[in-house]
């Protein structure tokens, strides 16, 4: 087994101890299925405590289901959802938001930024009002964005104000929500319902769990019928305790935030070791647990030959993402390889052949 820890995605990591211990405890005995068990109630209450809000909470298997079903709950088939051109719902969910809403169209802001602005929302929602155009009903933002950047609390409030002024709902894709809270040093409540967010999808998988995302409706009436929607979409787990119990371990222990702080710190650790290299560029500010670098293709090829895995997308940059279990020594090892390869001249064919063939991950996450 290769002893190299990979940083292509935080999905590479296993379960953190707190989530694992809670799942093992939930494995004891026989409990009522379909979310009627004590673990699911306890997890939902833990969310209400954390967010200081009597919200409706649902658990599904993955982020695509969470985002798609949440948006479908907000929209009719003739509605539209405003999003960034970088948004995961636009680029990496295989049309699931449109599918589960029976046709709601994504209206994409064609900008050079992964972040939407209140101006973008107003422009897209007011450009047409005739019956031939899909009526805007919701806005979705990713916090942190697909490029690892953060919306400030002020930016979220401005977007929310524009949404509510225009009669739109605001949905937050929080697949790395914990990393955003850690980076901003704010409470979950301040970054969501107090700022005007109506629905949040809180990512568990990337936060140290094996499976499970939580959907929080801060306005409880918006969740009417959502349990049926989850069942119809194949997201009602019969043994729901195994989706909900790890949340108990993460939330009640505070591990959800500790792991995020560590992951963010490892991203900064890598970035700080690359800033003085003339042929390596940080593509975006390193604000959470992702680092995007731009370099010559030969350097990226050599990194692959040395066994490193990473995705190249969003302008051809290489992305490295750090999880709860990121080993600082391995982060330094990656930095050392990048530094070494950035300084040497192109290798001849005989030397290149000494390295193993590169193997790229098969999908984006």
PDB file of N, CA and C in Angstrom, residues 3 20 67 88-89 92 108 122 144 175 190 201 211 239 253 352 362:
ATOM      1  N   UNK A   3       2.151   4.722   0.963  1.00  0.00           N
ATOM      2  CA  UNK A   3       2.016   5.472   2.209  1.00  0.00           C
ATOM      3  C   UNK A   3       1.749   6.948   1.977  1.00  0.00           C
ATOM      4  N   UNK A  20     -17.179   8.092  13.858  1.00  0.00           N
ATOM      5  CA  UNK A  20     -17.065   6.633  13.882  1.00  0.00           C
ATOM      6  C   UNK A  20     -17.594   6.061  15.191  1.00  0.00           C
ATOM      7  N   UNK A  67     -28.826  19.388  -2.445  1.00  0.00           N
ATOM      8  CA  UNK A  67     -29.032  20.617  -3.209  1.00  0.00           C
ATOM      9  C   UNK A  67     -30.259  20.523  -4.109  1.00  0.00           C
ATOM     10  N   UNK A  88     -21.669  24.317  -8.295  1.00  0.00           N
ATOM     11  CA  UNK A  88     -21.702  22.860  -8.406  1.00  0.00           C
ATOM     12  C   UNK A  88     -23.006  22.390  -9.030  1.00  0.00           C
ATOM     13  N   UNK A  89     -24.115  23.068  -8.725  1.00  0.00           N
ATOM     14  CA  UNK A  89     -25.397  22.669  -9.312  1.00  0.00           C
ATOM     15  C   UNK A  89     -25.401  22.848 -10.822  1.00  0.00           C
ATOM     16  N   UNK A  92     -21.590  20.213 -12.009  1.00  0.00           N
ATOM     17  CA  UNK A  92     -21.205  18.878 -11.551  1.00  0.00           C
ATOM     18  C   UNK A  92     -22.328  18.055 -10.935  1.00  0.00           C
ATOM     19  N   UNK A 108     -27.692  31.320 -15.206  1.00  0.00           N
ATOM     20  CA  UNK A 108     -26.287  31.392 -14.820  1.00  0.00           C
ATOM     21  C   UNK A 108     -25.726  32.787 -15.034  1.00  0.00           C
ATOM     22  N   UNK A 122     -30.094  40.895  -9.118  1.00  0.00           N
ATOM     23  CA  UNK A 122     -31.066  41.850  -9.649  1.00  0.00           C
ATOM     24  C   UNK A 122     -31.089  41.835 -11.174  1.00  0.00           C
ATOM     25  N   UNK A 144     -18.033  27.686   1.416  1.00  0.00           N
ATOM     26  CA  UNK A 144     -17.239  28.500   0.505  1.00  0.00           C
ATOM     27  C   UNK A 144     -17.473  28.084  -0.946  1.00  0.00           C
ATOM     28  N   UNK A 175     -21.494  22.494   1.218  1.00  0.00           N
ATOM     29  CA  UNK A 175     -20.793  21.210   1.242  1.00  0.00           C
ATOM     30  C   UNK A 175     -19.551  21.279   2.122  1.00  0.00           C
ATOM     31  N   UNK A 190     -25.234  33.187  12.421  1.00  0.00           N
ATOM     32  CA  UNK A 190     -24.903  34.470  11.802  1.00  0.00           C
ATOM     33  C   UNK A 190     -24.662  34.330  10.303  1.00  0.00           C
ATOM     34  N   UNK A 201     -27.844  23.526   2.952  1.00  0.00           N
ATOM     35  CA  UNK A 201     -27.395  22.143   2.851  1.00  0.00           C
ATOM     36  C   UNK A 201     -26.020  22.066   3.505  1.00  0.00           C
ATOM     37  N   UNK A 211     -20.903   9.355   5.113  1.00  0.00           N
ATOM     38  CA  UNK A 211     -22.041   9.641   4.250  1.00  0.00           C
ATOM     39  C   UNK A 211     -23.024  10.476   5.065  1.00  0.00           C
ATOM     40  N   UNK A 239     -32.538   2.493   7.594  1.00  0.00           N
ATOM     41  CA  UNK A 239     -31.763   2.550   8.839  1.00  0.00           C
ATOM     42  C   UNK A 239     -31.164   3.949   8.985  1.00  0.00           C
ATOM     43  N   UNK A 253     -19.688  17.036  20.122  1.00  0.00           N
ATOM     44  CA  UNK A 253     -18.291  17.097  20.572  1.00  0.00           C
ATOM     45  C   UNK A 253     -17.568  18.343  20.091  1.00  0.00           C
ATOM     46  N   UNK A 352      12.253  10.396 -17.626  1.00  0.00           N
ATOM     47  CA  UNK A 352      10.799  10.399 -17.452  1.00  0.00           C
ATOM     48  C   UNK A 352      10.269   8.978 -17.308  1.00  0.00           C
ATOM     49  N   UNK A 362     -11.186   9.921 -11.387  1.00  0.00           N
ATOM     50  CA  UNK A 362     -12.139   9.763 -12.487  1.00  0.00           C
ATOM     51  C   UNK A 362     -13.292  10.755 -12.479  1.00  0.00           C
TER      52      UNK A 362
END
